[in-house]
Amino acid sequence: AQSVTQLDSHVSVSEGTPVLLRCNYSSSYSPSLFWYVQHPNKGLQLLLKYTSAATLVKGINGFEAEFKKSETSFHLTKPSAHMSDAAEYFCVVSDRGSGTYKYIFGTGTRLKVLA
Amino acid sequence: DTGVSQNPRHKITKRGQNVTFRCDPISEHNRLYWYRQTLGQGPEFLTYFQNEAQLEKSRLLSDRFSAERPKGSFSTLEIQRTEQGDSAMYLCASSSVSGYQTQYFGPGTRLLVL
């Protein structure tokens, strides 16, 4: 069975400081992992994905994530937060075992950026 | 590539009424997914189509729910005899044959059952 756990439901940072959103996964297979962002009243937008290539994955808007198999983690980082980064972030694992590749979402982390 | 579209964006209905939502995936994407997101939670999988075939349904999808994808193009999700617990955001996503692991989401349909 596959699952993801987002360790923080809320994170607050000041504008211009680093962002760290934590995600741990559990998977019976070599996982495919994703981070999506959801702004209010908007759809889910793909930030980045890991599909067994480079362990350090760069995404849009300056975000990156590192796949660490030994720690079963896929934390999302950004060196300097911007006000526009305030949103809900979801860590996702793709269910490769079922053949459907349906997504299993974490419960989300709400990022607040303080001026 | 105009993205995944969903209609309506918002729906308010009374308990016991039937509602139908539509999803238009990215053209030529053969995989289509429906998810449900309740307040403060991550989306949960409802059902999956490959072309016109519905290949998996979640236990969340009670017998009041039905989904179709005629001709493997757009999809509809119908809820019969709505209940207040059906209030949620219903999300549609699609993916391609080659990029099958990456799903692209529509803006969702927000349902409120009074």
PDB file of C-alpha atoms in Angstrom:
ATOM      1  CA  ALA A   1       0.000   0.000   0.000  1.00  0.00           C
ATOM      2  CA  GLN A   2       1.143   3.511  -0.685  1.00  0.00           C
ATOM      3  CA  SER A   3       0.651   6.634   1.359  1.00  0.00           C
ATOM      4  CA  VAL A   4       2.088  10.066   2.008  1.00  0.00           C
ATOM      5  CA  THR A   5       2.242  11.995   5.253  1.00  0.00           C
ATOM      6  CA  GLN A   6       2.608  15.739   5.307  1.00  0.00           C
ATOM      7  CA  LEU A   7       4.134  16.531   8.629  1.00  0.00           C
ATOM      8  CA  ASP A   8       2.870  20.094   9.008  1.00  0.00           C
ATOM      9  CA  SER A   9      -0.676  21.262   8.395  1.00  0.00           C
ATOM     10  CA  HIS A  10       0.355  24.935   8.557  1.00  0.00           C
ATOM     11  CA  VAL A  11       3.685  26.671   7.916  1.00  0.00           C
ATOM     12  CA  SER A  12       4.327  30.398   8.296  1.00  0.00           C
ATOM     13  CA  VAL A  13       7.417  32.119   6.916  1.00  0.00           C
ATOM     14  CA  SER A  14       8.439  35.699   6.369  1.00  0.00           C
ATOM     15  CA  GLU A  15       8.825  36.973   2.835  1.00  0.00           C
ATOM     16  CA  GLY A  16      12.365  36.421   1.603  1.00  0.00           C
ATOM     17  CA  THR A  17      13.120  33.544   4.018  1.00  0.00           C
ATOM     18  CA  PRO A  18      13.451  29.855   3.078  1.00  0.00           C
ATOM     19  CA  VAL A  19      10.486  27.527   2.774  1.00  0.00           C
ATOM     20  CA  LEU A  20      10.491  23.885   3.890  1.00  0.00           C
ATOM     21  CA  LEU A  21       7.391  21.717   3.507  1.00  0.00           C
ATOM     22  CA  ARG A  22       7.873  18.168   4.727  1.00  0.00           C
ATOM     23  CA  CYS A  23       6.549  14.963   3.198  1.00  0.00           C
ATOM     24  CA  ASN A  24       7.228  11.330   4.038  1.00  0.00           C
ATOM     25  CA  TYR A  25       6.028   8.487   1.851  1.00  0.00           C
ATOM     26  CA  SER A  26       5.365   4.790   2.115  1.00  0.00           C
ATOM     27  CA  SER A  27       5.420   2.646  -1.003  1.00  0.00           C
ATOM     28  CA  SER A  28       5.772  -1.000  -1.925  1.00  0.00           C
ATOM     29  CA  TYR A  29       7.193   0.035  -5.283  1.00  0.00           C
ATOM     30  CA  SER A  30       9.795   2.495  -6.448  1.00  0.00           C
ATOM     31  CA  PRO A  31       7.595   5.554  -5.979  1.00  0.00           C
ATOM     32  CA  SER A  32       6.591   8.329  -8.304  1.00  0.00           C
ATOM     33  CA  LEU A  33       6.158  11.456  -6.214  1.00  0.00           C
ATOM     34  CA  PHE A  34       4.698  14.861  -6.969  1.00  0.00           C
ATOM     35  CA  TRP A  35       4.094  18.221  -5.378  1.00  0.00           C
ATOM     36  CA  TYR A  36       1.028  20.226  -6.390  1.00  0.00           C
ATOM     37  CA  VAL A  37      -0.026  23.707  -5.335  1.00  0.00           C
ATOM     38  CA  GLN A  38      -3.607  24.898  -4.956  1.00  0.00           C
ATOM     39  CA  HIS A  39      -4.359  28.595  -4.783  1.00  0.00           C
ATOM     40  CA  PRO A  40      -7.784  29.668  -3.497  1.00  0.00           C
ATOM     41  CA  ASN A  41     -10.532  28.967  -6.014  1.00  0.00           C
ATOM     42  CA  LYS A  42      -8.000  27.580  -8.469  1.00  0.00           C
ATOM     43  CA  GLY A  43      -7.214  24.094  -9.691  1.00  0.00           C
ATOM     44  CA  LEU A  44      -4.230  21.990  -8.690  1.00  0.00           C
ATOM     45  CA  GLN A  45      -1.027  22.999 -10.447  1.00  0.00           C
ATOM     46  CA  LEU A  46       1.946  20.677 -10.806  1.00  0.00           C
ATOM     47  CA  LEU A  47       5.076  22.073  -9.150  1.00  0.00           C
ATOM     48  CA  LEU A  48       7.456  19.179  -9.740  1.00  0.00           C
ATOM     49  CA  LYS A  49       7.716  15.406 -10.018  1.00  0.00           C
ATOM     50  CA  TYR A  50      10.106  12.577  -9.222  1.00  0.00           C
ATOM     51  CA  THR A  51       9.912   9.486 -11.428  1.00  0.00           C
ATOM     52  CA  SER A  52      13.131   7.567 -10.721  1.00  0.00           C
ATOM     53  CA  ALA A  53      15.512   9.937 -12.460  1.00  0.00           C
ATOM     54  CA  ALA A  54      17.586  12.571 -10.639  1.00  0.00           C
ATOM     55  CA  THR A  55      16.970  12.645  -6.899  1.00  0.00           C
ATOM     56  CA  LEU A  56      17.063  16.451  -6.779  1.00  0.00           C
ATOM     57  CA  VAL A  57      14.118  17.714  -8.751  1.00  0.00           C
ATOM     58  CA  LYS A  58      13.682  21.313  -9.828  1.00  0.00           C
ATOM     59  CA  GLY A  59      10.224  22.679 -10.411  1.00  0.00           C
ATOM     60  CA  ILE A  60       8.478  25.880 -11.320  1.00  0.00           C
ATOM     61  CA  ASN A  61       8.691  29.176  -9.428  1.00  0.00           C
ATOM     62  CA  GLY A  62      12.009  28.311  -7.780  1.00  0.00           C
ATOM     63  CA  PHE A  63      10.792  25.246  -5.899  1.00  0.00           C
ATOM     64  CA  GLU A  64      12.788  22.045  -5.647  1.00  0.00           C
ATOM     65  CA  ALA A  65      12.523  18.741  -3.807  1.00  0.00           C
ATOM     66  CA  GLU A  66      14.956  16.001  -2.932  1.00  0.00           C
ATOM     67  CA  PHE A  67      14.043  12.320  -2.971  1.00  0.00           C
ATOM     68  CA  LYS A  68      15.739  10.527  -0.080  1.00  0.00           C
ATOM     69  CA  LYS A  69      15.075   6.807  -0.148  1.00  0.00           C
ATOM     70  CA  SER A  70      16.861   6.117   3.149  1.00  0.00           C
ATOM     71  CA  GLU A  71      14.595   8.603   4.916  1.00  0.00           C
ATOM     72  CA  THR A  72      11.498   7.922   2.764  1.00  0.00           C
ATOM     73  CA  SER A  73      11.161  11.669   2.360  1.00  0.00           C
ATOM     74  CA  PHE A  74      10.402  14.103  -0.435  1.00  0.00           C
ATOM     75  CA  HIS A  75      10.562  17.544   1.170  1.00  0.00           C
ATOM     76  CA  LEU A  76       9.758  20.678  -0.826  1.00  0.00           C
ATOM     77  CA  THR A  77      12.028  23.710  -0.499  1.00  0.00           C
ATOM     78  CA  LYS A  78      12.433  27.215  -1.850  1.00  0.00           C
ATOM     79  CA  PRO A  79      15.312  29.533  -0.956  1.00  0.00           C
ATOM     80  CA  SER A  80      13.253  32.704  -0.679  1.00  0.00           C
ATOM     81  CA  ALA A  81       9.513  32.932  -0.134  1.00  0.00           C
ATOM     82  CA  HIS A  82       7.365  35.335  -2.091  1.00  0.00           C
ATOM     83  CA  MET A  83       3.940  36.602  -1.115  1.00  0.00           C
ATOM     84  CA  SER A  84       2.474  34.831  -4.141  1.00  0.00           C
ATOM     85  CA  ASP A  85       3.618  31.467  -2.709  1.00  0.00           C
ATOM     86  CA  ALA A  86       0.862  31.582  -0.082  1.00  0.00           C
ATOM     87  CA  ALA A  87      -1.332  28.574  -0.940  1.00  0.00           C
ATOM     88  CA  GLU A  88      -2.108  24.953  -0.064  1.00  0.00           C
ATOM     89  CA  TYR A  89       0.548  22.424  -1.052  1.00  0.00           C
ATOM     90  CA  PHE A  90      -0.076  18.710  -1.574  1.00  0.00           C
ATOM     91  CA  CYS A  91       2.434  15.886  -1.660  1.00  0.00           C
ATOM     92  CA  VAL A  92       1.233  13.030  -3.877  1.00  0.00           C
ATOM     93  CA  VAL A  93       2.278   9.454  -4.620  1.00  0.00           C
ATOM     94  CA  SER A  94       1.116   7.680  -7.753  1.00  0.00           C
ATOM     95  CA  ASP A  95      -0.372   4.240  -7.151  1.00  0.00           C
ATOM     96  CA  ARG A  96       1.698   2.103  -9.481  1.00  0.00           C
ATOM     97  CA  GLY A  97       0.453  -1.160  -8.020  1.00  0.00           C
ATOM     98  CA  SER A  98      -3.123  -0.856  -9.222  1.00  0.00           C
ATOM     99  CA  GLY A  99      -2.221  -0.127 -12.830  1.00  0.00           C
ATOM    100  CA  THR A 100      -4.418   2.955 -12.792  1.00  0.00           C
ATOM    101  CA  TYR A 101      -1.706   5.282 -11.467  1.00  0.00           C
ATOM    102  CA  LYS A 102      -4.344   7.039  -9.418  1.00  0.00           C
ATOM    103  CA  TYR A 103      -3.036   9.655  -7.040  1.00  0.00           C
ATOM    104  CA  ILE A 104      -2.875   9.323  -3.279  1.00  0.00           C
ATOM    105  CA  PHE A 105      -2.743  12.756  -1.695  1.00  0.00           C
ATOM    106  CA  GLY A 106      -1.401  13.966   1.601  1.00  0.00           C
ATOM    107  CA  THR A 107      -3.620  16.093   3.796  1.00  0.00           C
ATOM    108  CA  GLY A 108      -1.969  19.291   2.630  1.00  0.00           C
ATOM    109  CA  THR A 109       0.181  22.042   4.100  1.00  0.00           C
ATOM    110  CA  ARG A 110      -1.116  25.582   4.134  1.00  0.00           C
ATOM    111  CA  LEU A 111       1.743  28.024   3.585  1.00  0.00           C
ATOM    112  CA  LYS A 112       1.370  31.529   4.924  1.00  0.00           C
ATOM    113  CA  VAL A 113       3.858  34.204   3.881  1.00  0.00           C
ATOM    114  CA  LEU A 114       4.208  37.180   6.178  1.00  0.00           C
ATOM    115  CA  ALA A 115       5.189  40.606   4.852  1.00  0.00           C
TER     116      ALA A 115
ATOM    117  CA  ASP B   1      -3.881  22.354 -25.442  1.00  0.00           C
ATOM    118  CA  THR B   2      -6.581  24.279 -23.639  1.00  0.00           C
ATOM    119  CA  GLY B   3      -6.332  22.416 -20.357  1.00  0.00           C
ATOM    120  CA  VAL B   4      -8.929  20.424 -18.460  1.00  0.00           C
ATOM    121  CA  SER B   5     -12.268  22.179 -18.138  1.00  0.00           C
ATOM    122  CA  GLN B   6     -15.141  21.452 -15.773  1.00  0.00           C
ATOM    123  CA  ASN B   7     -18.714  22.667 -15.713  1.00  0.00           C
ATOM    124  CA  PRO B   8     -20.420  24.032 -13.809  1.00  0.00           C
ATOM    125  CA  ARG B   9     -17.882  25.639 -11.508  1.00  0.00           C
ATOM    126  CA  HIS B  10     -20.409  25.938  -8.705  1.00  0.00           C
ATOM    127  CA  LYS B  11     -23.637  24.098  -7.976  1.00  0.00           C
ATOM    128  CA  ILE B  12     -26.093  24.637  -5.146  1.00  0.00           C
ATOM    129  CA  THR B  13     -28.834  22.081  -4.821  1.00  0.00           C
ATOM    130  CA  LYS B  14     -31.368  20.859  -2.307  1.00  0.00           C
ATOM    131  CA  ARG B  15     -31.059  17.514  -0.598  1.00  0.00           C
ATOM    132  CA  GLY B  16     -32.646  14.776  -2.666  1.00  0.00           C
ATOM    133  CA  GLN B  17     -32.062  16.408  -6.040  1.00  0.00           C
ATOM    134  CA  ASN B  18     -29.901  14.925  -8.786  1.00  0.00           C
ATOM    135  CA  VAL B  19     -26.864  16.767 -10.130  1.00  0.00           C
ATOM    136  CA  THR B  20     -24.542  16.155 -13.069  1.00  0.00           C
ATOM    137  CA  PHE B  21     -21.048  17.495 -13.604  1.00  0.00           C
ATOM    138  CA  ARG B  22     -19.067  17.530 -16.831  1.00  0.00           C
ATOM    139  CA  CYS B  23     -15.335  17.229 -17.433  1.00  0.00           C
ATOM    140  CA  ASP B  24     -13.575  17.891 -20.727  1.00  0.00           C
ATOM    141  CA  PRO B  25     -10.024  16.503 -20.576  1.00  0.00           C
ATOM    142  CA  ILE B  26      -7.033  17.645 -22.552  1.00  0.00           C
ATOM    143  CA  SER B  27      -7.608  16.442 -26.088  1.00  0.00           C
ATOM    144  CA  GLU B  28      -6.111  13.018 -26.824  1.00  0.00           C
ATOM    145  CA  HIS B  29      -5.564  12.245 -23.144  1.00  0.00           C
ATOM    146  CA  ASN B  30      -6.897   8.729 -22.814  1.00  0.00           C
ATOM    147  CA  ARG B  31      -6.836   8.529 -19.012  1.00  0.00           C
ATOM    148  CA  LEU B  32      -9.402  10.416 -16.943  1.00  0.00           C
ATOM    149  CA  TYR B  33      -9.814  10.550 -13.169  1.00  0.00           C
ATOM    150  CA  TRP B  34     -12.404  11.951 -10.766  1.00  0.00           C
ATOM    151  CA  TYR B  35     -11.499  12.995  -7.234  1.00  0.00           C
ATOM    152  CA  ARG B  36     -13.444  14.512  -4.347  1.00  0.00           C
ATOM    153  CA  GLN B  37     -12.000  17.088  -1.977  1.00  0.00           C
ATOM    154  CA  THR B  38     -13.719  18.045   1.248  1.00  0.00           C
ATOM    155  CA  LEU B  39     -12.817  21.096   3.290  1.00  0.00           C
ATOM    156  CA  GLY B  40      -9.369  20.879   4.834  1.00  0.00           C
ATOM    157  CA  GLN B  41      -8.543  17.541   3.237  1.00  0.00           C
ATOM    158  CA  GLY B  42      -6.553  16.328   0.285  1.00  0.00           C
ATOM    159  CA  PRO B  43      -8.424  15.041  -2.758  1.00  0.00           C
ATOM    160  CA  GLU B  44      -9.563  11.403  -2.669  1.00  0.00           C
ATOM    161  CA  PHE B  45      -9.829   9.140  -5.691  1.00  0.00           C
ATOM    162  CA  LEU B  46     -13.328   8.312  -6.937  1.00  0.00           C
ATOM    163  CA  THR B  47     -13.020   6.632 -10.309  1.00  0.00           C
ATOM    164  CA  TYR B  48     -10.795   6.089 -13.346  1.00  0.00           C
ATOM    165  CA  PHE B  49     -11.419   5.740 -17.082  1.00  0.00           C
ATOM    166  CA  GLN B  50      -9.089   4.522 -19.771  1.00  0.00           C
ATOM    167  CA  ASN B  51     -10.687   5.648 -23.007  1.00  0.00           C
ATOM    168  CA  GLU B  52     -14.381   4.830 -22.542  1.00  0.00           C
ATOM    169  CA  ALA B  53     -13.867   1.986 -20.076  1.00  0.00           C
ATOM    170  CA  GLN B  54     -14.378   2.631 -16.383  1.00  0.00           C
ATOM    171  CA  LEU B  55     -11.636   0.454 -14.885  1.00  0.00           C
ATOM    172  CA  GLU B  56     -11.697   1.306 -11.195  1.00  0.00           C
ATOM    173  CA  LYS B  57     -14.179   2.714  -8.700  1.00  0.00           C
ATOM    174  CA  SER B  58     -13.425   3.685  -5.137  1.00  0.00           C
ATOM    175  CA  ARG B  59     -15.518   2.443  -2.243  1.00  0.00           C
ATOM    176  CA  LEU B  60     -16.309   6.141  -1.763  1.00  0.00           C
ATOM    177  CA  LEU B  61     -18.422   5.923  -4.899  1.00  0.00           C
ATOM    178  CA  SER B  62     -21.749   4.757  -3.513  1.00  0.00           C
ATOM    179  CA  ASP B  63     -24.532   3.462  -5.732  1.00  0.00           C
ATOM    180  CA  ARG B  64     -25.927   6.998  -5.882  1.00  0.00           C
ATOM    181  CA  PHE B  65     -22.904   8.001  -7.946  1.00  0.00           C
ATOM    182  CA  SER B  66     -22.426   7.121 -11.590  1.00  0.00           C
ATOM    183  CA  ALA B  67     -19.800   8.202 -14.074  1.00  0.00           C
ATOM    184  CA  GLU B  68     -19.572   7.814 -17.810  1.00  0.00           C
ATOM    185  CA  ARG B  69     -17.153   8.625 -20.557  1.00  0.00           C
ATOM    186  CA  PRO B  70     -18.928   8.018 -23.848  1.00  0.00           C
ATOM    187  CA  LYS B  71     -16.606   7.684 -26.846  1.00  0.00           C
ATOM    188  CA  GLY B  72     -13.618   8.250 -24.601  1.00  0.00           C
ATOM    189  CA  SER B  73     -13.889  12.024 -24.733  1.00  0.00           C
ATOM    190  CA  PHE B  74     -15.686  14.091 -22.082  1.00  0.00           C
ATOM    191  CA  SER B  75     -16.921  12.531 -18.864  1.00  0.00           C
ATOM    192  CA  THR B  76     -19.937  13.105 -16.649  1.00  0.00           C
ATOM    193  CA  LEU B  77     -20.358  12.427 -12.955  1.00  0.00           C
ATOM    194  CA  GLU B  78     -23.926  12.161 -11.707  1.00  0.00           C
ATOM    195  CA  ILE B  79     -25.045  12.122  -8.101  1.00  0.00           C
ATOM    196  CA  GLN B  80     -28.592  10.957  -7.460  1.00  0.00           C
ATOM    197  CA  ARG B  81     -30.624  11.837  -4.361  1.00  0.00           C
ATOM    198  CA  THR B  82     -27.945  14.193  -3.067  1.00  0.00           C
ATOM    199  CA  GLU B  83     -27.152  14.294   0.642  1.00  0.00           C
ATOM    200  CA  GLN B  84     -25.510  17.062   2.670  1.00  0.00           C
ATOM    201  CA  GLY B  85     -22.445  14.848   3.001  1.00  0.00           C
ATOM    202  CA  ASP B  86     -21.959  15.083  -0.755  1.00  0.00           C
ATOM    203  CA  SER B  87     -20.978  18.745  -0.403  1.00  0.00           C
ATOM    204  CA  ALA B  88     -17.407  18.945  -1.673  1.00  0.00           C
ATOM    205  CA  MET B  89     -15.182  20.002  -4.538  1.00  0.00           C
ATOM    206  CA  TYR B  90     -15.248  17.489  -7.391  1.00  0.00           C
ATOM    207  CA  LEU B  91     -12.019  17.465  -9.383  1.00  0.00           C
ATOM    208  CA  CYS B  92     -11.315  15.959 -12.768  1.00  0.00           C
ATOM    209  CA  ALA B  93      -7.858  15.149 -14.092  1.00  0.00           C
ATOM    210  CA  SER B  94      -6.465  13.643 -17.263  1.00  0.00           C
ATOM    211  CA  SER B  95      -3.186  12.148 -18.411  1.00  0.00           C
ATOM    212  CA  SER B  96      -1.719  10.896 -21.672  1.00  0.00           C
ATOM    213  CA  VAL B  97      -0.436   7.527 -22.827  1.00  0.00           C
ATOM    214  CA  SER B  98       3.185   8.641 -22.813  1.00  0.00           C
ATOM    215  CA  GLY B  99       3.015  10.876 -19.725  1.00  0.00           C
ATOM    216  CA  TYR B 100       0.659   8.597 -17.902  1.00  0.00           C
ATOM    217  CA  GLN B 101       2.011   9.327 -14.458  1.00  0.00           C
ATOM    218  CA  THR B 102       1.409  13.073 -14.590  1.00  0.00           C
ATOM    219  CA  GLN B 103      -2.149  14.237 -14.165  1.00  0.00           C
ATOM    220  CA  TYR B 104      -3.469  17.653 -15.152  1.00  0.00           C
ATOM    221  CA  PHE B 105      -6.374  18.960 -13.130  1.00  0.00           C
ATOM    222  CA  GLY B 106      -9.383  21.044 -13.955  1.00  0.00           C
ATOM    223  CA  PRO B 107     -10.594  23.898 -11.739  1.00  0.00           C
ATOM    224  CA  GLY B 108     -13.178  21.698 -10.064  1.00  0.00           C
ATOM    225  CA  THR B 109     -16.917  21.878  -9.435  1.00  0.00           C
ATOM    226  CA  ARG B 110     -17.891  23.003  -5.961  1.00  0.00           C
ATOM    227  CA  LEU B 111     -21.126  21.361  -4.811  1.00  0.00           C
ATOM    228  CA  LEU B 112     -23.191  22.615  -1.901  1.00  0.00           C
ATOM    229  CA  VAL B 113     -26.156  20.515  -0.820  1.00  0.00           C
ATOM    230  CA  LEU B 114     -28.640  22.369   1.366  1.00  0.00           C
TER     231      LEU B 114
END
